[in-house]
Amino acid sequence: MLRRHLLLGFAGLAAMSAAAPVAAQETVKVGLIATLTGPQAASGRQKVAGAKLYMALNGNMVAGKKIELIIKDDTGVADITRRHAQELIVNDKVAAISGFSLTPLALAVAPVITQAKIPAIIMTAGTSIITERSPYFVRVSFTLPQQSVPIAEWIAKNGAKTAVSLVSDYGPGIDAQDAFKMRFEEKGGKVLEQLKAPLANPEFSAFLQRAKDLKPDALFLFVPAPTAGSLMKQVIDRGLIEANIKVVGTGDITDDDQLNGIGDSVLGLVTSHFYSAAHDSPMNKKFVEEFKKANPGMRPNFIGVGGYDGMHAFYQALEKTKGDTDGTKLVEAMKGMSFESPRGMLTIDPATRDVVQDVYIRKVEKKDGELYNIEFDVVKQVKDPIHK
Ligand code: PHB
């Protein structure tokens, strides 16, 4: 209360002496294009919560400038993402844009950011190729090959000789299935079939039946995280786990946001991913605690962490340029950047602008009455294996 009165007092003073304080408060705007409605809405909710939490914990002043976050909902439609990007750049004069819940949404802004020379920080989308589509992309999330190779190795090492993959039929799914097959077969396994389900229609039962009929040792799965609940319920209903098929995947399928809703049938399921809400570090403990406090009823997932780290990358870059918002300088400042995230250490590869990070092997376990992905092994500092 006292603080508010003081602030009001200062504001009053500032209003009275019109000249001085105006120039001192230069604002730097950052666009956050999130998917807040439609089937991928859970993604936008996490990303916005992560970005806002970062600002709440770290303040909104960087290099003497006030940071303003402008949030837009693209509803998961690429044309809308592109339009928001254009408007943010032309009308709002943002220093950077960020977000991108799905690969096609990120790809849609590539020509816009290249032409405008404005950085775009990718907080979710995970197809390898994205960062090659513009020198202004910087990625703090992950790539699907980066996550899929470690689980291919793990399942081959743990006795699987044959596997089937089932993924959503678009960029990250194709990347995931191909990287899985490449490494699984290098290790002596055989992928019997690569199944692809349409992204728009989360109906997996025919594909799961086909996978079951093929009787593989393992089934590898990827869908975008907001679809995980619906996929895993069908995996359980089709009896794939009881059929003695070892179900594995990238951590998208046991997304922290949905894991408790999926239920105990997935206890013991092994996935590979860069973030778990159960990651054992002091920084993550604090992050999870603050995230839950600010967003009652929610648990952070990797998308929330992407929002948080994306803001950190921008803050650090602006600090490095001493407040210069030139887009090319900001991208240069992000190249080679290395920092501790709630996930562990991450580095932005200076050559590719893509994220290099630890990939954990985790198992679903119950802790304090809730389901978590408990990390039990790690592959250190993994680069995208496709576009090195
Ligand atoms: C993507 O579209 O690139 C994407 C979306 C959600 C995920 C992973 C990848 O969980």
CSV table of C-alpha atoms and ligand atoms in Angstrom, one decimal:
chain,number,residue,atom,x,y,z
A,1,MET,CA,0.0,0.0,0.0
A,2,LEU,CA,2.7,2.4,1.1
A,3,ARG,CA,4.7,1.6,-2.1
A,4,ARG,CA,1.7,2.2,-4.3
A,5,HIS,CA,1.2,5.6,-2.7
A,6,LEU,CA,4.8,6.5,-3.2
A,7,LEU,CA,4.6,5.5,-6.9
A,8,LEU,CA,1.4,7.5,-7.3
A,9,GLY,CA,3.2,10.4,-5.7
A,10,PHE,CA,6.1,10.2,-8.2
A,11,ALA,CA,3.7,9.8,-11.1
A,12,GLY,CA,2.0,13.0,-10.0
A,13,LEU,CA,5.2,14.8,-9.7
A,14,ALA,CA,6.3,13.6,-13.2
A,15,ALA,CA,3.0,14.8,-14.7
A,16,MET,CA,3.5,18.3,-13.2
A,17,SER,CA,7.1,18.8,-14.4
A,18,ALA,CA,6.3,17.9,-18.0
A,19,ALA,CA,9.8,18.1,-19.6
A,20,ALA,CA,12.4,15.9,-18.0
A,21,PRO,CA,11.2,12.2,-17.5
A,22,VAL,CA,9.7,11.6,-21.0
A,23,ALA,CA,12.9,10.7,-22.8
A,24,ALA,CA,14.2,8.6,-19.9
A,25,GLN,CA,11.5,6.0,-20.4
A,26,GLU,CA,12.1,4.6,-23.8
A,27,THR,CA,10.0,1.5,-24.5
A,28,VAL,CA,11.2,-1.6,-26.4
A,29,LYS,CA,8.3,-3.8,-27.6
A,30,VAL,CA,8.5,-7.5,-28.1
A,31,GLY,CA,5.7,-9.4,-29.9
A,32,LEU,CA,4.6,-12.8,-28.6
A,33,ILE,CA,2.5,-14.7,-31.2
A,34,ALA,CA,0.8,-17.5,-29.3
A,35,THR,CA,-1.9,-20.0,-30.1
A,36,LEU,CA,-4.6,-19.2,-27.5
A,37,THR,CA,-7.7,-20.7,-29.1
A,38,GLY,CA,-8.4,-23.8,-31.0
A,39,PRO,CA,-7.0,-27.3,-30.6
A,40,GLN,CA,-3.4,-26.1,-29.7
A,41,ALA,CA,-4.7,-23.5,-27.1
A,42,ALA,CA,-2.8,-25.3,-24.3
A,43,SER,CA,0.4,-24.3,-26.0
A,44,GLY,CA,-0.3,-20.6,-26.0
A,45,ARG,CA,-1.4,-20.7,-22.4
A,46,GLN,CA,1.9,-22.2,-21.3
A,47,LYS,CA,4.0,-19.9,-23.5
A,48,VAL,CA,2.3,-16.7,-22.3
A,49,ALA,CA,2.5,-17.9,-18.7
A,50,GLY,CA,6.3,-18.6,-19.1
A,51,ALA,CA,7.1,-15.3,-20.7
A,52,LYS,CA,5.0,-13.3,-18.2
A,53,LEU,CA,6.6,-15.1,-15.3
A,54,TYR,CA,10.1,-14.3,-16.6
A,55,MET,CA,9.1,-10.6,-16.7
A,56,ALA,CA,7.5,-10.8,-13.3
A,57,LEU,CA,10.6,-12.3,-11.7
A,58,ASN,CA,13.2,-10.2,-13.6
A,59,GLY,CA,11.5,-6.8,-13.9
A,60,ASN,CA,10.7,-4.9,-17.1
A,61,MET,CA,13.8,-2.7,-17.4
A,62,VAL,CA,16.7,-3.8,-19.5
A,63,ALA,CA,19.7,-1.7,-20.5
A,64,GLY,CA,17.7,1.4,-19.3
A,65,LYS,CA,14.7,0.6,-21.5
A,66,LYS,CA,11.3,-0.5,-20.5
A,67,ILE,CA,10.2,-3.8,-22.1
A,68,GLU,CA,6.6,-4.1,-23.2
A,69,LEU,CA,5.3,-7.5,-24.3
A,70,ILE,CA,2.5,-7.5,-26.9
A,71,ILE,CA,0.6,-10.8,-27.0
A,72,LYS,CA,-1.4,-11.9,-30.1
A,73,ASP,CA,-3.5,-15.0,-30.7
A,74,ASP,CA,-2.9,-16.7,-34.1
A,75,THR,CA,-5.5,-19.4,-33.4
A,76,GLY,CA,-3.1,-21.9,-35.0
A,77,VAL,CA,-3.6,-20.5,-38.5
A,78,ALA,CA,-0.4,-19.6,-40.4
A,79,ASP,CA,-1.9,-16.7,-42.4
A,80,ILE,CA,-2.9,-15.1,-39.1
A,81,THR,CA,0.6,-15.7,-37.6
A,82,ARG,CA,2.0,-13.9,-40.7
A,83,ARG,CA,-0.4,-11.0,-40.5
A,84,HIS,CA,0.3,-10.5,-36.8
A,85,ALA,CA,4.1,-10.6,-37.5
A,86,GLN,CA,3.6,-7.9,-40.2
A,87,GLU,CA,1.5,-5.7,-38.0
A,88,LEU,CA,3.8,-6.1,-35.0
A,89,ILE,CA,6.7,-5.0,-37.1
A,90,VAL,CA,5.1,-2.3,-39.2
A,91,ASN,CA,2.6,-0.7,-36.7
A,92,ASP,CA,4.0,-1.6,-33.3
A,93,LYS,CA,7.6,-1.3,-34.3
A,94,VAL,CA,8.6,-4.3,-32.2
A,95,ALA,CA,12.3,-5.1,-31.7
A,96,ALA,CA,11.6,-8.8,-31.9
A,97,ILE,CA,8.8,-11.3,-32.3
A,98,SER,CA,8.6,-14.7,-30.5
A,99,GLY,CA,6.2,-17.6,-30.0
A,100,PHE,CA,5.3,-20.1,-32.7
A,101,SER,CA,3.4,-23.1,-31.4
A,102,LEU,CA,3.4,-25.2,-34.6
A,103,THR,CA,6.1,-25.5,-37.3
A,104,PRO,CA,3.9,-24.1,-40.2
A,105,LEU,CA,3.3,-21.0,-38.1
A,106,ALA,CA,7.0,-20.3,-37.7
A,107,LEU,CA,7.7,-21.0,-41.4
A,108,ALA,CA,5.0,-18.5,-42.3
A,109,VAL,CA,7.0,-15.6,-40.8
A,110,ALA,CA,10.4,-16.4,-42.4
A,111,PRO,CA,10.1,-14.1,-45.4
A,112,VAL,CA,8.6,-11.3,-43.2
A,113,ILE,CA,11.4,-11.3,-40.6
A,114,THR,CA,14.1,-11.7,-43.3
A,115,GLN,CA,12.9,-8.7,-45.1
A,116,ALA,CA,12.4,-6.6,-42.0
A,117,LYS,CA,15.6,-7.8,-40.3
A,118,ILE,CA,13.7,-8.5,-37.1
A,119,PRO,CA,14.7,-11.5,-34.9
A,120,ALA,CA,12.1,-14.2,-34.3
A,121,ILE,CA,12.7,-16.3,-31.2
A,122,ILE,CA,11.1,-19.8,-31.6
A,123,MET,CA,9.7,-20.9,-28.2
A,124,THR,CA,8.1,-24.2,-29.3
A,125,ALA,CA,8.2,-25.3,-33.0
A,126,GLY,CA,10.6,-28.2,-33.5
A,127,THR,CA,11.2,-29.0,-37.1
A,128,SER,CA,14.9,-28.9,-37.9
A,129,ILE,CA,14.7,-26.9,-41.1
A,130,ILE,CA,13.0,-23.8,-39.6
A,131,THR,CA,16.2,-22.0,-38.5
A,132,GLU,CA,17.6,-22.4,-42.0
A,133,ARG,CA,14.6,-20.5,-43.5
A,134,SER,CA,15.8,-17.1,-42.1
A,135,PRO,CA,19.0,-15.8,-40.6
A,136,TYR,CA,16.7,-14.0,-38.1
A,137,PHE,CA,15.4,-17.1,-36.5
A,138,VAL,CA,16.8,-18.1,-33.1
A,139,ARG,CA,15.5,-21.2,-31.4
A,140,VAL,CA,15.3,-21.8,-27.6
A,141,SER,CA,12.9,-24.9,-27.8
A,142,PHE,CA,14.2,-28.1,-29.4
A,143,THR,CA,14.3,-30.1,-32.6
A,144,LEU,CA,12.5,-33.4,-33.0
A,145,PRO,CA,15.6,-35.2,-34.3
A,146,GLN,CA,17.5,-34.0,-31.2
A,147,GLN,CA,15.0,-35.7,-29.0
A,148,SER,CA,14.3,-38.8,-31.1
A,149,VAL,CA,17.8,-40.1,-31.5
A,150,PRO,CA,18.4,-40.6,-27.8
A,151,ILE,CA,15.2,-42.7,-27.4
A,152,ALA,CA,16.1,-44.7,-30.5
A,153,GLU,CA,19.4,-45.6,-28.9
A,154,TRP,CA,17.9,-46.3,-25.5
A,155,ILE,CA,15.2,-48.7,-26.9
A,156,ALA,CA,17.8,-50.5,-29.1
A,157,LYS,CA,20.0,-50.9,-26.1
A,158,ASN,CA,17.1,-52.2,-24.1
A,159,GLY,CA,16.4,-55.2,-26.3
A,160,ALA,CA,14.0,-54.0,-29.0
A,161,LYS,CA,14.8,-55.5,-32.4
A,162,THR,CA,11.8,-54.3,-34.3
A,163,ALA,CA,9.8,-51.1,-34.1
A,164,VAL,CA,6.8,-49.2,-35.7
A,165,SER,CA,6.5,-45.5,-35.5
A,166,LEU,CA,3.3,-43.4,-35.5
A,167,VAL,CA,3.6,-39.6,-35.8
A,168,SER,CA,1.5,-36.6,-36.8
A,169,ASP,CA,1.8,-36.1,-40.5
A,170,TYR,CA,3.7,-32.8,-40.8
A,171,GLY,CA,7.2,-31.4,-40.3
A,172,PRO,CA,8.1,-32.4,-36.8
A,173,GLY,CA,6.5,-35.8,-37.1
A,174,ILE,CA,8.4,-36.6,-40.3
A,175,ASP,CA,11.6,-35.4,-38.6
A,176,ALA,CA,11.0,-37.5,-35.5
A,177,GLN,CA,10.2,-40.7,-37.4
A,178,ASP,CA,13.2,-40.4,-39.8
A,179,ALA,CA,15.6,-39.6,-37.0
A,180,PHE,CA,14.2,-42.5,-34.9
A,181,LYS,CA,14.6,-44.9,-37.9
A,182,MET,CA,18.1,-43.8,-38.8
A,183,ARG,CA,19.5,-44.3,-35.3
A,184,PHE,CA,17.4,-47.5,-34.5
A,185,GLU,CA,18.6,-49.2,-37.7
A,186,GLU,CA,22.2,-48.0,-37.2
A,187,LYS,CA,22.0,-49.9,-33.9
A,188,GLY,CA,20.8,-53.1,-35.6
A,189,GLY,CA,17.0,-52.7,-35.3
A,190,LYS,CA,14.4,-52.7,-38.0
A,191,VAL,CA,11.6,-50.2,-38.4
A,192,LEU,CA,8.7,-52.3,-39.8
A,193,GLU,CA,6.4,-49.4,-40.8
A,194,GLN,CA,6.3,-45.6,-40.4
A,195,LEU,CA,2.6,-44.6,-39.8
A,196,LYS,CA,1.4,-41.0,-40.1
A,197,ALA,CA,-1.9,-39.7,-38.8
A,198,PRO,CA,-3.4,-36.4,-40.0
A,199,LEU,CA,-2.5,-33.5,-37.7
A,200,ALA,CA,-6.0,-31.9,-37.9
A,201,ASN,CA,-7.9,-35.0,-36.9
A,202,PRO,CA,-6.7,-36.6,-33.6
A,203,GLU,CA,-8.2,-40.1,-34.4
A,204,PHE,CA,-5.5,-42.6,-34.0
A,205,SER,CA,-7.3,-45.9,-33.5
A,206,ALA,CA,-6.9,-47.4,-37.0
A,207,PHE,CA,-3.2,-46.6,-36.9
A,208,LEU,CA,-2.8,-48.0,-33.5
A,209,GLN,CA,-4.6,-51.2,-34.6
A,210,ARG,CA,-2.2,-51.5,-37.5
A,211,ALA,CA,0.8,-51.0,-35.2
A,212,LYS,CA,-0.6,-53.7,-32.9
A,213,ASP,CA,-1.1,-56.2,-35.7
A,214,LEU,CA,2.5,-55.7,-36.8
A,215,LYS,CA,3.6,-57.0,-33.4
A,216,PRO,CA,6.8,-54.9,-33.0
A,217,ASP,CA,8.9,-55.0,-29.9
A,218,ALA,CA,8.5,-51.2,-29.7
A,219,LEU,CA,6.2,-48.4,-30.8
A,220,PHE,CA,7.7,-44.9,-31.2
A,221,LEU,CA,5.2,-42.0,-30.9
A,222,PHE,CA,5.2,-38.3,-31.6
A,223,VAL,CA,2.3,-35.8,-31.7
A,224,PRO,CA,2.3,-32.1,-30.8
A,225,ALA,CA,2.0,-31.8,-27.0
A,226,PRO,CA,-1.6,-30.5,-26.8
A,227,THR,CA,-2.7,-33.7,-28.7
A,228,ALA,CA,-0.9,-36.0,-26.2
A,229,GLY,CA,-3.9,-36.7,-24.0
A,230,SER,CA,-6.1,-37.8,-26.8
A,231,LEU,CA,-3.3,-40.0,-28.3
A,232,MET,CA,-2.4,-41.7,-25.1
A,233,LYS,CA,-6.0,-42.4,-24.1
A,234,GLN,CA,-6.4,-44.3,-27.4
A,235,VAL,CA,-3.0,-46.1,-26.9
A,236,ILE,CA,-4.4,-47.3,-23.6
A,237,ASP,CA,-7.9,-48.2,-24.9
A,238,ARG,CA,-6.4,-50.2,-27.8
A,239,GLY,CA,-4.4,-52.3,-25.3
A,240,LEU,CA,-1.0,-51.6,-26.8
A,241,ILE,CA,0.7,-51.4,-23.4
A,242,GLU,CA,-0.7,-54.8,-22.3
A,243,ALA,CA,0.2,-56.3,-25.7
A,244,ASN,CA,3.8,-56.2,-24.5
A,245,ILE,CA,4.7,-53.6,-27.0
A,246,LYS,CA,7.2,-51.2,-25.4
A,247,VAL,CA,5.6,-47.8,-26.0
A,248,VAL,CA,8.2,-44.9,-26.2
A,249,GLY,CA,8.3,-41.5,-27.7
A,250,THR,CA,9.5,-37.9,-27.4
A,251,GLY,CA,8.4,-36.2,-24.2
A,252,ASP,CA,5.6,-34.5,-26.1
A,253,ILE,CA,3.5,-37.6,-25.5
A,254,THR,CA,3.8,-37.4,-21.7
A,255,ASP,CA,3.5,-33.7,-21.6
A,256,ASP,CA,3.7,-32.3,-18.0
A,257,ASP,CA,0.5,-30.3,-18.6
A,258,GLN,CA,-1.6,-33.3,-19.4
A,259,LEU,CA,0.2,-36.2,-17.7
A,260,ASN,CA,-2.1,-36.4,-14.6
A,261,GLY,CA,-5.1,-36.4,-16.9
A,262,ILE,CA,-3.8,-39.3,-18.9
A,263,GLY,CA,-3.6,-41.4,-15.7
A,264,ASP,CA,-1.8,-44.3,-14.1
A,265,SER,CA,-1.9,-46.6,-17.1
A,266,VAL,CA,1.2,-44.9,-18.4
A,267,LEU,CA,3.3,-45.5,-15.3
A,268,GLY,CA,6.7,-46.7,-16.4
A,269,LEU,CA,6.5,-45.3,-19.9
A,270,VAL,CA,9.9,-44.1,-21.1
A,271,THR,CA,10.4,-40.9,-23.2
A,272,SER,CA,13.2,-38.6,-24.2
A,273,HIS,CA,13.0,-34.9,-23.8
A,274,PHE,CA,14.8,-31.7,-22.7
A,275,TYR,CA,12.4,-30.7,-19.9
A,276,SER,CA,10.6,-32.3,-17.1
A,277,ALA,CA,8.8,-30.3,-14.3
A,278,ALA,CA,10.5,-32.8,-12.0
A,279,HIS,CA,14.0,-31.8,-13.2
A,280,ASP,CA,16.1,-31.8,-10.1
A,281,SER,CA,17.9,-28.4,-9.9
A,282,PRO,CA,17.4,-25.5,-7.5
A,283,MET,CA,16.6,-23.3,-10.5
A,284,ASN,CA,13.8,-25.6,-11.7
A,285,LYS,CA,12.4,-26.0,-8.2
A,286,LYS,CA,12.0,-22.3,-7.9
A,287,PHE,CA,10.6,-22.0,-11.5
A,288,VAL,CA,8.0,-24.6,-10.9
A,289,GLU,CA,7.0,-23.1,-7.5
A,290,GLU,CA,6.7,-19.6,-9.0
A,291,PHE,CA,4.9,-20.8,-12.1
A,292,LYS,CA,2.3,-22.6,-10.0
A,293,LYS,CA,1.9,-19.6,-7.7
A,294,ALA,CA,1.2,-17.3,-10.7
A,295,ASN,CA,-1.0,-19.8,-12.5
A,296,PRO,CA,-3.1,-21.8,-10.0
A,297,GLY,CA,-4.0,-25.3,-11.2
A,298,MET,CA,-1.2,-25.3,-13.9
A,299,ARG,CA,2.1,-27.1,-14.0
A,300,PRO,CA,4.8,-25.8,-16.3
A,301,ASN,CA,5.7,-27.9,-19.3
A,302,PHE,CA,8.5,-27.5,-21.9
A,303,ILE,CA,6.4,-24.9,-23.7
A,304,GLY,CA,6.2,-22.8,-20.6
A,305,VAL,CA,10.0,-23.1,-20.3
A,306,GLY,CA,10.3,-22.0,-23.9
A,307,GLY,CA,8.4,-18.8,-23.1
A,308,TYR,CA,10.5,-18.2,-20.1
A,309,ASP,CA,13.8,-18.8,-21.8
A,310,GLY,CA,12.8,-16.9,-24.9
A,311,MET,CA,12.3,-13.8,-22.9
A,312,HIS,CA,15.7,-14.4,-21.1
A,313,ALA,CA,17.4,-14.7,-24.5
A,314,PHE,CA,15.9,-11.4,-25.6
A,315,TYR,CA,16.8,-9.6,-22.3
A,316,GLN,CA,20.4,-10.9,-22.5
A,317,ALA,CA,20.7,-9.8,-26.1
A,318,LEU,CA,19.4,-6.3,-25.4
A,319,GLU,CA,21.8,-6.1,-22.4
A,320,LYS,CA,24.7,-7.1,-24.7
A,321,THR,CA,23.8,-4.5,-27.3
A,322,LYS,CA,23.5,-1.9,-24.5
A,323,GLY,CA,19.9,-1.2,-25.5
A,324,ASP,CA,20.5,-1.0,-29.3
A,325,THR,CA,17.4,-2.6,-30.9
A,326,ASP,CA,19.0,-3.1,-34.3
A,327,GLY,CA,17.6,-6.6,-35.4
A,328,THR,CA,20.9,-7.8,-36.9
A,329,LYS,CA,22.8,-6.8,-33.7
A,330,LEU,CA,20.3,-8.6,-31.5
A,331,VAL,CA,20.6,-11.8,-33.5
A,332,GLU,CA,24.4,-11.5,-33.3
A,333,ALA,CA,24.1,-11.0,-29.6
A,334,MET,CA,22.1,-14.2,-29.2
A,335,LYS,CA,24.6,-16.4,-31.2
A,336,GLY,CA,26.7,-18.4,-28.9
A,337,MET,CA,24.7,-17.3,-25.9
A,338,SER,CA,24.8,-19.9,-23.0
A,339,PHE,CA,22.7,-19.8,-19.9
A,340,GLU,CA,21.1,-21.9,-17.2
A,341,SER,CA,17.4,-22.7,-17.8
A,342,PRO,CA,15.0,-24.6,-15.7
A,343,ARG,CA,15.8,-27.5,-18.1
A,344,GLY,CA,19.6,-27.3,-17.4
A,345,MET,CA,22.3,-25.5,-19.5
A,346,LEU,CA,21.5,-24.4,-23.0
A,347,THR,CA,23.6,-22.8,-25.7
A,348,ILE,CA,22.5,-21.1,-28.9
A,349,ASP,CA,24.8,-22.6,-31.6
A,350,PRO,CA,26.5,-19.6,-33.2
A,351,ALA,CA,26.6,-21.3,-36.6
A,352,THR,CA,22.9,-22.5,-36.8
A,353,ARG,CA,21.2,-20.3,-34.2
A,354,ASP,CA,19.6,-23.5,-32.9
A,355,VAL,CA,19.5,-24.8,-29.4
A,356,VAL,CA,22.1,-27.2,-28.0
A,357,GLN,CA,21.1,-28.9,-24.8
A,358,ASP,CA,20.9,-32.0,-22.6
A,359,VAL,CA,18.4,-34.6,-23.6
A,360,TYR,CA,17.1,-36.7,-20.7
A,361,ILE,CA,15.7,-40.2,-20.7
A,362,ARG,CA,12.7,-40.3,-18.3
A,363,LYS,CA,10.2,-42.7,-16.9
A,364,VAL,CA,6.6,-41.8,-15.7
A,365,GLU,CA,6.5,-42.3,-12.0
A,366,LYS,CA,4.2,-41.2,-9.1
A,367,LYS,CA,5.6,-38.6,-6.7
A,368,ASP,CA,3.5,-37.0,-4.0
A,369,GLY,CA,0.3,-38.4,-5.6
A,370,GLU,CA,1.1,-36.9,-9.0
A,371,LEU,CA,2.5,-38.3,-12.3
A,372,TYR,CA,5.9,-37.0,-13.3
A,373,ASN,CA,8.5,-37.7,-16.0
A,374,ILE,CA,11.5,-38.7,-13.7
A,375,GLU,CA,14.8,-38.3,-15.4
A,376,PHE,CA,17.2,-41.3,-15.0
A,377,ASP,CA,19.7,-40.9,-17.8
A,378,VAL,CA,21.1,-38.0,-19.9
A,379,VAL,CA,22.8,-37.4,-23.2
A,380,LYS,CA,24.8,-34.3,-22.7
A,381,GLN,CA,24.6,-31.2,-24.9
A,382,VAL,CA,23.0,-32.6,-28.0
A,383,LYS,CA,23.0,-30.7,-31.3
A,384,ASP,CA,20.3,-31.2,-33.9
A,385,PRO,CA,21.7,-34.3,-35.7
A,386,ILE,CA,20.3,-33.2,-39.1
A,387,HIS,CA,21.3,-29.6,-39.6
A,388,LYS,CA,24.6,-29.4,-37.8
B,1,PHB,C1,5.8,-28.2,-34.0
B,1,PHB,O1,4.8,-28.0,-34.7
B,1,PHB,O2,6.9,-28.0,-34.4
B,1,PHB,C2,5.6,-28.8,-32.6
B,1,PHB,C3,4.5,-28.5,-31.9
B,1,PHB,C4,4.3,-29.1,-30.6
B,1,PHB,C5,5.2,-30.0,-30.2
B,1,PHB,C6,6.3,-30.3,-30.9
B,1,PHB,C7,6.5,-29.7,-32.2
B,1,PHB,O3,5.0,-30.6,-29.0
